[in-house]
Amino acid sequence: MSGRGSGISWLRASRSRRWGLVGSELTMADVPLGPFAGSLITVYSAKSKAAKLHGSRQCRQLRTSDVMTAKVSLDEAVLRRLCTRCAARGAGGRPGTGLGMFLLAIGETGLLCHLQSYREPDEDECWTDHEARGAAELLRVQQRLDGLDGEDEEDDASLRKAREEAENLRGLIFSHWCGARGSLLEAEALLTYFPWVEEWAKPSLRIKARYLETLRAQAARFVDREELVVAAAAMALPMPELPCADPAFAVLGGSRVSSALVRLWRRWQSTAARIWEGPGARAYLSCEIVRGIRSSQKGRGAARAEAARLIESWEELARAAAAPLDRVPKRRLTGHVPHASAGTPRHVVTDFLDGLDEWTLGVLVTWAVQPEWGSGVLTLEVPDLVAERLLGPASGLPCSPADWTADSPKHEGRTGSEPGRLRPGVFDDTPVFDRCPVTLDHIRALRTLAPTADPLHLVFSASGGAEVLPLSTLERRLTKGWLGVLIAGASDLPASLIGPEEPERNHDSEVRATQLPGRGQDVHDPHFGESLGLAEGRHRTLRQTYGTEARQLNLRLLALARGAHDLRSLDAGRPSGLPTEVWHGLLTEDRLNLAPFRKPGSNRRGSGSALPLGPLAAVQLYTTNANPLIEGKGHSPLCRHAQHSAAVVRGDDLLAVADLMARTDSDWCSKCGGYALRRLTDTQLSYYRAAHRLHDIKEQLDNQTGGPDADPSGVIACLDELATWQPVDDAEWCSSDSWQWQETVRELTRMAARSHAVTRPS
Ligand SMILES: [Zn+2]
Ligand SMILES: [Zn+2]
Ligand SMILES: [Zn+2]
Ligand SMILES: [Zn+2]
């Protein structure tokens, strides 16, 4: 290995290499655009003919204040003029649209990057095949030497250095093999969505596959296949009877002998998976057993020697179990590696192999069958013992017998009309009139290719009309044959409706003032009850959300969610559900004061006015448990005491305020009050205020014991105004409710007139 840098520097370089480009430079303009050719994109540029085009107005390369905006149809010429920074970021296709996903997937961190990396060793960190062979041989010899009693202090420095370098090279080759494999798989997975790019990409893929095979063969040289089988046998052995009564171990201290031997056995078994250390390291474990015993103590040496003999007997058991017949690879397995066309985020796929243990990596480089092009499936042909280990619960790589899995992702994705293929017209990049039905593959593509998929979509089907659904519900329905189109995701909603995303500062202080003790209580204050309303919900969401982008998304989610009839239908499971801030915008833990609607004559202070609940009857409340027969208090879905935190879930109970009024048996949590209210619509809030004003007037008139405390003509004017209350939207004001309301107003007006006569005798 003369004339080379130290192994350490190879390793340092290996990480950054993933993005290093080798060979001919491919650019976005070279990629066939297929059905996306001619799609309209918005570009920004300076006002000169040759100026670069930018996909984003905020691009740092756009150094002018005089920016031209244009909608252009996508073609090679446009892509050639695109600034490289914007090209890498998806060229300005809106994320979550078909076009946006396509441009991002082929862009300079996607397909183009993969096609140009891991094609051949590059100049900065290459090694020759001869060097790789030498390093493997050196490590093999060293492993054997470790087994011979290795307290040899004469270990000379140059040998140690050579060994270190060989180990570094081994690490480098394995890490390149993992990277090359991940990169090839991801390139293939991306192509399943864009099949028209396949022919164009094939030559590059062939080069990548060839280099991957070179790396695999080099990596395999560091692995002794016999040892892999023996290690599998060792890991599978049941614990043999341990010689606890052996007098040689008495020095360990009578009662501790058996636990020390069990520990030794476990260490020995787990060390088997660390194949870089080899059988030598296992033999060396005999030192472990006498650790902590003074070297002068009598019997120490004998105990160690006995432990070494014991370990040797275990090694023999393992070797016997790995009888030569078992070393022939004859079982075919399929390894379940994360696959990008199954809706897995892209980084999970490429980094998967990095997390595997040495033994499993050794098995992969030794027995992986040359993959079929584009299959994306990992097939292994392994000896029985290895198969059992891989199929067992302790396997680092979940596997199944190969003949079961006829339904590989390849077969799903590539038959007939290629349902997985992305084209314009599924997501929001064409008029609604041209929308195509969405399929499960489209949703998977969205999950894989969009940096973040909108958690809620407005969808339309002929069977169910327009609905707001979480992605996971949509997926479930699609597996059952649901036919519909996506109208818009949350981020597709027009900015003109969503409004500014900055919280209004002075509004906050205004609201807070009405919530001060005393002030918010005044039912005649125009802000009375404001904390229950929709506007306050929006403020809550904004106040709790940080970052402009998150605010814009949350406001859109809030707007979409408000159209859901039953909020439980928005439950999408924990990680993908709505953010807590949005739930606070939808729900409030403040309480309605229902006194105006209660029957009069209850003995509590401030008896009821028996006003109709009117539009408030339907106000929803969500609780974790409304059934007194089911054990456990009811909690607000936002209560920290509830098991799931801060979201309405499918299993919650839904009541209406009318139900709440009718019951006395509920068992509510004392911290949260037991439920959260769905925020009041404008009509509901307006009615709530009107009812409280009416109730307040009634109380005043009922309680007039002494002198007058209100101006009677003012009271009558107020009643006149309340008589005209109407829903603020065009909803019907139910006739019996309306009659009851008018009746109460008339009654109070008579009382006011009478008290006027009494207090002001003329
Ligand atoms: Zn740019
Ligand atoms: Zn206000
Ligand atoms: Zn609670
Ligand atoms: Zn509680």
Coordinates of C-alpha atoms in Angstrom, one line a residue, residues 700 704-712 755-756 758-760:
Q700 CA -82.2 42.5 36.7
Q704 CA -85.4 44.7 41.4
T705 CA -86.0 44.8 45.1
G706 CA -84.9 48.3 46.0
G707 CA -84.5 51.4 43.8
P708 CA -84.0 51.3 40.0
D709 CA -80.5 50.3 38.9
A710 CA -81.1 50.6 35.2
D711 CA -82.6 53.1 32.9
P712 CA -85.9 51.5 31.9
S755 CA -91.3 48.7 36.7
H756 CA -91.0 52.0 34.8
V758 CA -93.7 51.7 39.6
T759 CA -90.4 53.4 40.0
R760 CA -91.4 56.6 38.2

